mmCIF file of C-alpha atoms and ligand atoms in Angstrom:
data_model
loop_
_atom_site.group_PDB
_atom_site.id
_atom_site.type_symbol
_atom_site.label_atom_id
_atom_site.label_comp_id
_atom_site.label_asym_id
_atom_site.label_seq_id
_atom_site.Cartn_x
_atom_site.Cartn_y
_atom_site.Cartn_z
ATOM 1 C CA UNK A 1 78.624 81.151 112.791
ATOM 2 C CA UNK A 2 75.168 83.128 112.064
ATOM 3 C CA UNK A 3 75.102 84.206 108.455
ATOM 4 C CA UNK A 4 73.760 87.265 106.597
ATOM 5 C CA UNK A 5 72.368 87.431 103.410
ATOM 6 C CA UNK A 6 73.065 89.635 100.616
ATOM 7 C CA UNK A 7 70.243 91.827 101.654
ATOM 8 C CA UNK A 8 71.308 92.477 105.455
ATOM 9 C CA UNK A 9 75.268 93.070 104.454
ATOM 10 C CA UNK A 10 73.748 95.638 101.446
ATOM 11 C CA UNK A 11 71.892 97.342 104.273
ATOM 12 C CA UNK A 12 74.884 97.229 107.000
ATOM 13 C CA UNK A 13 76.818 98.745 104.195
ATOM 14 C CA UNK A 14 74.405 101.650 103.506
ATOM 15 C CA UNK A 15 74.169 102.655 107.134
ATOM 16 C CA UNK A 16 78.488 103.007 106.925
ATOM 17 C CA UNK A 17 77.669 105.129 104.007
ATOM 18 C CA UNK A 18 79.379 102.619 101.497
ATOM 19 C CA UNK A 19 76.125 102.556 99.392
ATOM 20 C CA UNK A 20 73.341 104.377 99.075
ATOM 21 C CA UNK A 21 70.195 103.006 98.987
ATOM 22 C CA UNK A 22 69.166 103.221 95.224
ATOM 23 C CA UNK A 23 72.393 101.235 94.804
ATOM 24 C CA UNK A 24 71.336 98.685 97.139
ATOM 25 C CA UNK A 25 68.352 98.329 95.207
ATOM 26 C CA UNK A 26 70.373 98.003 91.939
ATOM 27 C CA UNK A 27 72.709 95.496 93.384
ATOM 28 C CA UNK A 28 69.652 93.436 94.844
ATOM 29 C CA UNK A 29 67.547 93.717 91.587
ATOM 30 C CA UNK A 30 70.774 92.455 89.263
ATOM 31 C CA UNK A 31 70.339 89.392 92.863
ATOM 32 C CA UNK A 32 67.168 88.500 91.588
ATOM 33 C CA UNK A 33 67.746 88.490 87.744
ATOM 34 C CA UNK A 34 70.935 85.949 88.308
ATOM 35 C CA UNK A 35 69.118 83.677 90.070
ATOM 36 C CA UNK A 36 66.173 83.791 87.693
ATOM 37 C CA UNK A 37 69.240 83.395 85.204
ATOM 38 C CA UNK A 38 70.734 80.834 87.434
ATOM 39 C CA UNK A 39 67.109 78.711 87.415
ATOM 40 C CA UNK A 40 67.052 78.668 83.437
ATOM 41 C CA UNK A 41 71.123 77.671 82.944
ATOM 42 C CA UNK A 42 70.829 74.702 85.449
ATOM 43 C CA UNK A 43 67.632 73.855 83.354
ATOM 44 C CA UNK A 44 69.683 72.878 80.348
ATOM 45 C CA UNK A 45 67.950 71.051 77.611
ATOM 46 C CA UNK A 46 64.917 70.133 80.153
ATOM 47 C CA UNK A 47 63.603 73.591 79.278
ATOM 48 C CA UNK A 48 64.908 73.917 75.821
ATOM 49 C CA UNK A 49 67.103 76.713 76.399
ATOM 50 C CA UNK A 50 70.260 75.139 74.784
ATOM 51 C CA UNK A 51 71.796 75.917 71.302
ATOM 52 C CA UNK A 52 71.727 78.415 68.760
ATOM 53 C CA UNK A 53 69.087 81.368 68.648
ATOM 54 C CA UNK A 54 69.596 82.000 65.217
ATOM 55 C CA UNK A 55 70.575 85.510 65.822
ATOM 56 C CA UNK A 56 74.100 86.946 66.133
ATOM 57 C CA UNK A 57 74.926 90.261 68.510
ATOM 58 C CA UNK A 58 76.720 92.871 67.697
ATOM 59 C CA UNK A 59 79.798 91.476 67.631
ATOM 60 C CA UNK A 60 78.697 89.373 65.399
ATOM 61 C CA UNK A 61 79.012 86.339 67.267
ATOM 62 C CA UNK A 62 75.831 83.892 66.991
ATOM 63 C CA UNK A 63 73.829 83.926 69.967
ATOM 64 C CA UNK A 64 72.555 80.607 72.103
ATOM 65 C CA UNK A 65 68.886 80.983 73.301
ATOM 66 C CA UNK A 66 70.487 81.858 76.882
ATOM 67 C CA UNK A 67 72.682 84.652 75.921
ATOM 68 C CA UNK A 68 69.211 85.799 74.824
ATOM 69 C CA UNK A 69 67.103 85.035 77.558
ATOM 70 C CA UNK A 70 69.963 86.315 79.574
ATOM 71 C CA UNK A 71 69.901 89.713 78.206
ATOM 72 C CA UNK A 72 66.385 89.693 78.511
ATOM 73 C CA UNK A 73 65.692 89.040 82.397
ATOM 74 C CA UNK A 74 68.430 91.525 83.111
ATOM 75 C CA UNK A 75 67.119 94.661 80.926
ATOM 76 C CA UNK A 76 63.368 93.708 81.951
ATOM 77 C CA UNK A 77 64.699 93.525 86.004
ATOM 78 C CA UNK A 78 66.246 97.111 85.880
ATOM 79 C CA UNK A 79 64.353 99.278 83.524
ATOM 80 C CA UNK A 80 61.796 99.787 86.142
ATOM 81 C CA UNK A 81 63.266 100.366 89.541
ATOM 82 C CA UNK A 82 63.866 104.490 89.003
ATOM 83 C CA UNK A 83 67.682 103.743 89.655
ATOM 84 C CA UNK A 84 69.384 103.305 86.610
ATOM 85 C CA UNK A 85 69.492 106.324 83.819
ATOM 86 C CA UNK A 86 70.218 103.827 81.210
ATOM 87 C CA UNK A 87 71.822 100.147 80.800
ATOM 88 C CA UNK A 88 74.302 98.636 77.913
ATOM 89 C CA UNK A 89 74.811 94.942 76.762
ATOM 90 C CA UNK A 90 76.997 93.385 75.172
ATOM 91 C CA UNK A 91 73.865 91.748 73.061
ATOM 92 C CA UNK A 92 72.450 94.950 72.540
ATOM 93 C CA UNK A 93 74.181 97.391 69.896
ATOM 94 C CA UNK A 94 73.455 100.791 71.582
ATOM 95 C CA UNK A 95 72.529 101.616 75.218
ATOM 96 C CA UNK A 96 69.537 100.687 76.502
ATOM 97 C CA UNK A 97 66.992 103.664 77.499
ATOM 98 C CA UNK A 98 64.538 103.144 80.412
ATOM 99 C CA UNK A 99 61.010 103.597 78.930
ATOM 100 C CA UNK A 100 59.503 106.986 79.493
ATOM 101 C CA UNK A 101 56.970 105.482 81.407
ATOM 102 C CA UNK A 102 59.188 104.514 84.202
ATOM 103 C CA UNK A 103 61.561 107.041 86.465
ATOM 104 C CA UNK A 104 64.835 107.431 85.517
ATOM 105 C CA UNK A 105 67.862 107.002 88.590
ATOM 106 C CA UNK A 106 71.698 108.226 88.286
ATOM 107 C CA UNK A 107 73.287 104.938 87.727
ATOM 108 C CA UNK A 108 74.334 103.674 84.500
ATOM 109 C CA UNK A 109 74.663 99.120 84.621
ATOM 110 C CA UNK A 110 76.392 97.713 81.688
ATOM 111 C CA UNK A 111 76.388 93.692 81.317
ATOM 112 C CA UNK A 112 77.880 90.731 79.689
ATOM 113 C CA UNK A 113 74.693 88.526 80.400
ATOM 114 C CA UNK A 114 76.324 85.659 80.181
ATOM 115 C CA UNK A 115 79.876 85.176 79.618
ATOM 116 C CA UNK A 116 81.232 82.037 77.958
ATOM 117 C CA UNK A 117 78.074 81.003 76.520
ATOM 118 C CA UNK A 118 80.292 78.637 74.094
ATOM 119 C CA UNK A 119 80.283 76.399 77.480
ATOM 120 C CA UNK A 120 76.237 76.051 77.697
ATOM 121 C CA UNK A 121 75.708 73.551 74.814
ATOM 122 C CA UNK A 122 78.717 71.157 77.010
ATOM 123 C CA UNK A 123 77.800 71.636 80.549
ATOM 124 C CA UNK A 124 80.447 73.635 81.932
ATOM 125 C CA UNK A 125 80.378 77.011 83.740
ATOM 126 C CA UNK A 126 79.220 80.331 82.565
ATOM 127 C CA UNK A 127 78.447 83.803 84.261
ATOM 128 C CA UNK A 128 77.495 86.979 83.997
ATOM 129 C CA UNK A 129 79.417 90.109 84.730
ATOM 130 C CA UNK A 130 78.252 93.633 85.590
ATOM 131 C CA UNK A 131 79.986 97.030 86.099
ATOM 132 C CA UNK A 132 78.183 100.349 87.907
ATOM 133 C CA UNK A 133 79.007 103.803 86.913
ATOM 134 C CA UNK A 134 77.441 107.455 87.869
ATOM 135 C CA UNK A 135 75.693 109.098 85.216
ATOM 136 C CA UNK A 136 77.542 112.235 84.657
ATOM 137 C CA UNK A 137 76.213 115.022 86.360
ATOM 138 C CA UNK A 138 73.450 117.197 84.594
ATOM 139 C CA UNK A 139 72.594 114.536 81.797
ATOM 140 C CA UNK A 140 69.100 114.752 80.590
ATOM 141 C CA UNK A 141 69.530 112.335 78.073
ATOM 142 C CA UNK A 142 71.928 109.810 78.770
ATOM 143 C CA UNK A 143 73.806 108.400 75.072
ATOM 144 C CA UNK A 144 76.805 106.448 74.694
ATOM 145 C CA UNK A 145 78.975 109.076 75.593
ATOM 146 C CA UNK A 146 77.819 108.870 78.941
ATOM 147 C CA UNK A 147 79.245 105.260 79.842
ATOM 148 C CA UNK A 148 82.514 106.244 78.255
ATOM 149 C CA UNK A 149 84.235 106.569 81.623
ATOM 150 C CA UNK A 150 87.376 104.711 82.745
ATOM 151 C CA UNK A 151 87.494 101.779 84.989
ATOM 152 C CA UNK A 152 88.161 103.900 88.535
ATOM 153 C CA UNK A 153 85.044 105.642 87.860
ATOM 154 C CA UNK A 154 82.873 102.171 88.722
ATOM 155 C CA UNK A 155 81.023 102.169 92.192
ATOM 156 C CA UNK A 156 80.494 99.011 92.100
ATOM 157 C CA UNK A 157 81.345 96.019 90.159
ATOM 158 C CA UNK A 158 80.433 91.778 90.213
ATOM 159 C CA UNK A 159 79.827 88.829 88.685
ATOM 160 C CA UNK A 160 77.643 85.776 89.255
ATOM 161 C CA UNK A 161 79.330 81.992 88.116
ATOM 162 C CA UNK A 162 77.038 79.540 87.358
ATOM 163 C CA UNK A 163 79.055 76.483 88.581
ATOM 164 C CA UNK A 164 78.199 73.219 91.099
ATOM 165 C CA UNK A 165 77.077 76.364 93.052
ATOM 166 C CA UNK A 166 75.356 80.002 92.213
ATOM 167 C CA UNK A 167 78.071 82.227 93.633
ATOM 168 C CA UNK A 168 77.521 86.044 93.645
ATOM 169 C CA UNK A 169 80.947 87.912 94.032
ATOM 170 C CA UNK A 170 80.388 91.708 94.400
ATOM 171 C CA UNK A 171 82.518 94.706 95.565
ATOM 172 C CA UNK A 172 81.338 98.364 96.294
ATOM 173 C CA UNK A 173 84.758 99.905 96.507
ATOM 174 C CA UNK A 174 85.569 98.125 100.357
ATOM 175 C CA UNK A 175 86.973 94.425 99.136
ATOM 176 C CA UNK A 176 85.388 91.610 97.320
ATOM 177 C CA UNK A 177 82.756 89.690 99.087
ATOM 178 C CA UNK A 178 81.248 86.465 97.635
ATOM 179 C CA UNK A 179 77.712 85.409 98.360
ATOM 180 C CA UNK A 180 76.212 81.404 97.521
ATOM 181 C CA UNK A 181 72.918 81.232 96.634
ATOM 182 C CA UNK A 182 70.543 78.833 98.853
ATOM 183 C CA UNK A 183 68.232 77.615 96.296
ATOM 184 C CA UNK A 184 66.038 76.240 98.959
ATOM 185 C CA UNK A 185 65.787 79.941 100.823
ATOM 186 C CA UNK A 186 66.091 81.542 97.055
ATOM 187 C CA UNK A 187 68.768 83.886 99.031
ATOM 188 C CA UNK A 188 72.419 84.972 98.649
ATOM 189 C CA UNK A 189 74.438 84.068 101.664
ATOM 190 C CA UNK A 190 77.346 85.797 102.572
ATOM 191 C CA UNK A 191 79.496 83.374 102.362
ATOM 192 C CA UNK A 192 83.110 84.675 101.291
ATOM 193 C CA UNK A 193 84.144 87.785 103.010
ATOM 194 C CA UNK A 194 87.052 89.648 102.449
ATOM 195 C CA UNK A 195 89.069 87.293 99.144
ATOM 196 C CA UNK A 196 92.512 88.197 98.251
ATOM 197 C CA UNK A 197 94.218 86.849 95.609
ATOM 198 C CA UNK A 198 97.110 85.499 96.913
ATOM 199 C CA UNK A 199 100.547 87.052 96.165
ATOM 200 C CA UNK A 200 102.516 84.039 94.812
ATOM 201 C CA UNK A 201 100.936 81.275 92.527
ATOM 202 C CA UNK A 202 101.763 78.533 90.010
ATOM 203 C CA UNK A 203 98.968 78.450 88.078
ATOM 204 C CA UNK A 204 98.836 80.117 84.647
ATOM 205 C CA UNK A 205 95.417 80.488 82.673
ATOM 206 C CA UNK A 206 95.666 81.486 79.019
ATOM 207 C CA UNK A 207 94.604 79.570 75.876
ATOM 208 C CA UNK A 208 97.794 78.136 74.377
ATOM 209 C CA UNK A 209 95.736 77.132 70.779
ATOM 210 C CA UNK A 210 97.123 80.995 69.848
ATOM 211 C CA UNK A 211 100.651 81.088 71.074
ATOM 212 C CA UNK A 212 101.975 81.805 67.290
ATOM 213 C CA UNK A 213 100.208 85.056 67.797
ATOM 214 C CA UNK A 214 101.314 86.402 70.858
ATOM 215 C CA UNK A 215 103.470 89.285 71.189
ATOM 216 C CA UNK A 216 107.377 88.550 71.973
ATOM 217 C CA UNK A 217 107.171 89.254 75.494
ATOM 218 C CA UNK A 218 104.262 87.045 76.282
ATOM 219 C CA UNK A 219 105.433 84.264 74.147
ATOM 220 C CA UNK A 220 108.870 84.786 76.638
ATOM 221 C CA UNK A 221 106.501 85.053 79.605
ATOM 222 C CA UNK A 222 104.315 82.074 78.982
ATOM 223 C CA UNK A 223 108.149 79.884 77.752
ATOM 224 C CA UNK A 224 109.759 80.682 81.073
ATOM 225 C CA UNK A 225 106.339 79.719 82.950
ATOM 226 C CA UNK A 226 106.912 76.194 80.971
ATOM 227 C CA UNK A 227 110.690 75.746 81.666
ATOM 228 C CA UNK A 228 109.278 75.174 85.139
ATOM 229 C CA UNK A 229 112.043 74.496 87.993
ATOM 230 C CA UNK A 230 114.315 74.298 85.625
ATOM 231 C CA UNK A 231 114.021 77.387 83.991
ATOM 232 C CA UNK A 232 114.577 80.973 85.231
ATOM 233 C CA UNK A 233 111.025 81.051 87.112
ATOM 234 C CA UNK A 234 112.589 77.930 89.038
ATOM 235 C CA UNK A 235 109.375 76.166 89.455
ATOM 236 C CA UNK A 236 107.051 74.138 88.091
ATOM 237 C CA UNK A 237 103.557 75.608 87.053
ATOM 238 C CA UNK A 238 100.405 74.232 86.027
ATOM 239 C CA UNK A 239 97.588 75.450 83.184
ATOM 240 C CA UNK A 240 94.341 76.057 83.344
ATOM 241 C CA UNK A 241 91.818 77.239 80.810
ATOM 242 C CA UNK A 242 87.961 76.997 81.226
ATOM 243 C CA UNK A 243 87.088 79.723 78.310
ATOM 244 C CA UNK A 244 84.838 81.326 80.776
ATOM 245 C CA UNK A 245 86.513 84.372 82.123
ATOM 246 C CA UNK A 246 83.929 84.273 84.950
ATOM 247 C CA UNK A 247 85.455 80.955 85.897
ATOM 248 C CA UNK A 248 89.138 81.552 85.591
ATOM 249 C CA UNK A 249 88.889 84.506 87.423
ATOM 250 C CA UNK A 250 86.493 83.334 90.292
ATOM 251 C CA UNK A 251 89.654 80.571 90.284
ATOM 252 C CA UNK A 252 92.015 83.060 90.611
ATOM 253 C CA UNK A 253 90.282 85.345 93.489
ATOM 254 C CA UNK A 254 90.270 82.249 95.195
ATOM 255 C CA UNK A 255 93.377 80.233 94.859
ATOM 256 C CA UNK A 256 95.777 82.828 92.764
ATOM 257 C CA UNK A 257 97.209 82.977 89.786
ATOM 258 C CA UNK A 258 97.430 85.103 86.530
ATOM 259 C CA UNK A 259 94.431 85.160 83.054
ATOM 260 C CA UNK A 260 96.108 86.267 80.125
ATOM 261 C CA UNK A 261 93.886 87.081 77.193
ATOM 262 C CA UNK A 262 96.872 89.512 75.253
ATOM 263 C CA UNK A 263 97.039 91.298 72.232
ATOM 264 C CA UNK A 264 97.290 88.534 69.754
ATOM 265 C CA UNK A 265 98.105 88.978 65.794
ATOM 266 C CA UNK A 266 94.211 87.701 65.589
ATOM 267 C CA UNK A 267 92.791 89.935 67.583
ATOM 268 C CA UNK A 268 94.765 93.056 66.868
ATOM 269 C CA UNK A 269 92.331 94.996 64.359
ATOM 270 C CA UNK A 270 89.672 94.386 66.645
ATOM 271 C CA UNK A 271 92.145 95.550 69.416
ATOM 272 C CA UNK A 272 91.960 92.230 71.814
ATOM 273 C CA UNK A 273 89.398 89.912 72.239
ATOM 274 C CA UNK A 274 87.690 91.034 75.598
ATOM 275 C CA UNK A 275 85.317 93.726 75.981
ATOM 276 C CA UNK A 276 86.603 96.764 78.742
ATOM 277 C CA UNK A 277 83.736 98.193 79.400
ATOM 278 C CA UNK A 278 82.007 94.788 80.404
ATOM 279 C CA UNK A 279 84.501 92.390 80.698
ATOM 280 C CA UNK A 280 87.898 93.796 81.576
ATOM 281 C CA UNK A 281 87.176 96.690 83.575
ATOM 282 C CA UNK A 282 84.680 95.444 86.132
ATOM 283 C CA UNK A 283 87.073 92.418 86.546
ATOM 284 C CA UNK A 284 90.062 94.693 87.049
ATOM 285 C CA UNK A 285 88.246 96.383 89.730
ATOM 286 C CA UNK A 286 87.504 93.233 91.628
ATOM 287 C CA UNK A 287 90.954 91.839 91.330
ATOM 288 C CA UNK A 288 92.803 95.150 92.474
ATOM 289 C CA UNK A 289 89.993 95.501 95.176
ATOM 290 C CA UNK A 290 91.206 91.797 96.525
ATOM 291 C CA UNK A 291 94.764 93.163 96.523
ATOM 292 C CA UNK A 292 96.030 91.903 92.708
ATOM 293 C CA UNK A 293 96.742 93.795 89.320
ATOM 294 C CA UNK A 294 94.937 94.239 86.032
ATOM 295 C CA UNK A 295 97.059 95.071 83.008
ATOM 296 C CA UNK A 296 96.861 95.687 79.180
ATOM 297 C CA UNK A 297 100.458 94.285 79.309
ATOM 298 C CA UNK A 298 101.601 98.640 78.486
ATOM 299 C CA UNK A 299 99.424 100.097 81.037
ATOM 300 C CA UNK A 300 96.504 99.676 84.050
ATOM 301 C CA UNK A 301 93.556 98.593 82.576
ATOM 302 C CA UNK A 302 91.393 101.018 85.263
ATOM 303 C CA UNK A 303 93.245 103.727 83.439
ATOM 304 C CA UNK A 304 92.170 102.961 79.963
ATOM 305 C CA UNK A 305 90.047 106.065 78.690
ATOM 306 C CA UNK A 306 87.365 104.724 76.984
ATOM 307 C CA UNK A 307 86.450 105.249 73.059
ATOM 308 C CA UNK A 308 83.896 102.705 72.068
ATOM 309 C CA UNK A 309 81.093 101.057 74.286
ATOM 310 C CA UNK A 310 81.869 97.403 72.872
ATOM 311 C CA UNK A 311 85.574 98.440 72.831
ATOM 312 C CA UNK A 312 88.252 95.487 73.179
ATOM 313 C CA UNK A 313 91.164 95.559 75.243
ATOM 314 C CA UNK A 314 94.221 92.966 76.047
ATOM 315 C CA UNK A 315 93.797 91.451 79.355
ATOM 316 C CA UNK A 316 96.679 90.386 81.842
ATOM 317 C CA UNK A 317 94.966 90.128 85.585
ATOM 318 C CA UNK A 318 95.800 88.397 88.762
ATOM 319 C CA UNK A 319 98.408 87.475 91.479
ATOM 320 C CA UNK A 320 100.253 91.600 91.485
ATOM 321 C CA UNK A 321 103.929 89.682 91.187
ATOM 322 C CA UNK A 322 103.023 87.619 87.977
ATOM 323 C CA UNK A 323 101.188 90.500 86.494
ATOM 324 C CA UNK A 324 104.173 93.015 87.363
ATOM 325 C CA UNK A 325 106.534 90.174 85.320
ATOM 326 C CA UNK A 326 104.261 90.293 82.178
ATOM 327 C CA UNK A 327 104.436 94.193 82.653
ATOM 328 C CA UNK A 328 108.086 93.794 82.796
ATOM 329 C CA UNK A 329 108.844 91.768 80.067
ATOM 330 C CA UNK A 330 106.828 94.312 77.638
ATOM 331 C CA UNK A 331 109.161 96.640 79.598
ATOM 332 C CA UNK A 332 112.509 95.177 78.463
ATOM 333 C CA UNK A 333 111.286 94.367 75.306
ATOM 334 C CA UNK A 334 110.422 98.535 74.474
ATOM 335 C CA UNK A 335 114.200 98.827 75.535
ATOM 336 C CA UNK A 336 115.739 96.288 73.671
ATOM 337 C CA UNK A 337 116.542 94.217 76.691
ATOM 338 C CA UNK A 338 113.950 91.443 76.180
HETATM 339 P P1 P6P B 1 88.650 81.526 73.486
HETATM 340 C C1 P6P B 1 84.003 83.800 76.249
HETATM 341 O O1 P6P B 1 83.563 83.846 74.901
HETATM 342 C C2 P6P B 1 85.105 84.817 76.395
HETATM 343 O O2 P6P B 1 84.616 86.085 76.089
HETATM 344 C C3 P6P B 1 85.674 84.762 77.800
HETATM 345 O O3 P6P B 1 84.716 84.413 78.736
HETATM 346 C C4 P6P B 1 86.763 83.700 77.690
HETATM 347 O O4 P6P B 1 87.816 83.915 78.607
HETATM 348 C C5 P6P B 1 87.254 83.857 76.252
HETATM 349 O O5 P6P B 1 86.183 84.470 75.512
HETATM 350 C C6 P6P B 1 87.563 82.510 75.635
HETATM 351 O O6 P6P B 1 88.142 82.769 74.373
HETATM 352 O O7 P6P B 1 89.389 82.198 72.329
HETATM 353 O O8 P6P B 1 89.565 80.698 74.349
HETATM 354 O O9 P6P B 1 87.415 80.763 73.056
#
């Protein structure tokens, strides 16, 4: 079968009027930043890019060197290209302006450089996630009022994984389409068109260190998930949890299942533990885009109204009939039932 690169399916897609062309360029540029992103995590300690950089973001979590370098080959990709009004980080406390020497575009990028950067220091696979929005209409100055949109506002919405292979999965509002990088070629090959997640699964993903601070109904969820066939679920399931959300959900896209990261007793001040504007919202999009469901638990996480740029928000995403019976047991348990 003759494949396309990311380039040539960006282009097909901008002739159907799916994107225009200084989104193409957007979605190319944040191409060639995750692969120069790609070239420093498979590095590892041969280029010194492991551990701590001694700094901590603004969620006060300590950086590693990559979550910095990271950050840095994405905001120094985009600032120039006359496409993006302005950009937000997760390392970086406000939004990002593009120098007043460059021209400024309508699109705003926000970015988790690289997600589950706890994984780095032990080998295992990280990613980076990225969400697209319009700049509101008529903004001279964009500020962080400007990104404060909900999740159905995104164009476009992706994530690269950093695993055995470089794997690019992107949608533009027409399905999810996944893209391996040829490191000999230095090109993204289209090489998974069209994923669903499939409907039914038996695979749960959630880490079980915090089940004494789950809410009731997902401490009944999760217990009737591990009664297996003998329980009301009548099967048996199996767990998974990588602590890179890029990886359980890239596993989930592919072969099903549910990611639970709830409202926890820990978490609750800070409202969750995932970021929505960054984390949880482009996700949702690409999960409901390959036909699953993306839930707070109360409510559609594409709904949420934004309030904060580094807001948090519960996450409950994947196969639509396990995410409907999380939904449901919050259900039963507002009425009394659960
Ligand atoms: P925990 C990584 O830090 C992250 O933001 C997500 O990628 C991941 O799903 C989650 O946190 C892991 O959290 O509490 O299991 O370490």
């Amino acid at each position: 079968m003759k494949r396309i690169t990311l380039t040539q399916f960006l282009i097909e897609n901008q002739r159907k009027a799916h994107v225009t062309a200084d989104l193409r360029l957007l979605i190319e540029v944040v191409a060639r930043a995750v692969k120069a992103i790609s070239c420093n995590v498979a590095k590892g300690a041969l280029a010194g890019v492991l551990g701590e950089a001694g700094s901590d973001n603004v969620q006060g979590e300590a950086q590693k060197k990559l979550d910095v370098i990271a950050n840095e080959i994405l905001l120094q990709a985009n600032e120039w290209g006359g496409h993006l009004a302005a950009m937000a980080s997760e390392e970086e406390e406000g939004i990002w302006k593009i120098p007043s020497d460059y021209p400024k575009g309508g699109y705003l990028l926000l970015f988790d450089p690289l997600d589950g950067s706890s994984n780095i220091d032990v080998n295992i696979s990280v990613g980076t996630i990225f969400s697209v929005l319009r700049c509101p209409r008529n903004t001279v100055e964009p500020n962080e009022a400007s990104f404060l949109q909900p999740g159905t506002a995104q164009v476009a919405a992706g994530y690269a994984l950093y695993g055995p292979s470089t794997l690019l999965i992107l949608s533009v509002g027409n399905g999810v389409h996944g893209f391996t990088l040829d490191r000999e070629m230095g090109s993204f090959v289209y090489t998974h068109p069209d994923l669903e997640v499939p409907e039914q699964t038996s695979e749960y993903a959630i880490n079980s260190s915090n089940a004494r601070y789950w809410e009731p109904p997902v401490q009944r969820y999760v217990g009737e998930l591990q009664r297996g066939a003998a329980g009301p679920r009548g099967k048996d399931y199996n767990m998974r949890w990588v602590a890179s959300m890029v990886a359980d959900v890239h596993r989930i896209l592919t072969r099903g299942g549910v990611f639970m990261y709830p409202m926890d007793e820990k978490n609750r001040e800070k409202g969750g533990k995932l970021r929505l504007m960054y984390e949880a919202n482009p996700m949702a999009m690409l999960v409901e885009q390959a036909g699953g469901a993306a839930s707070t638990g109360r409510s559609r996480i594409l709904d949420v109204q934004p309030e904060r740029l580094h807001q948090r928000i519960p996450v409950i995403l994947g196969s639509r009939s396990e995410v409907e019976a999380v939904e449901r047991c919050y259900r039963e348990a507002r009425e009394g039932g659960g």
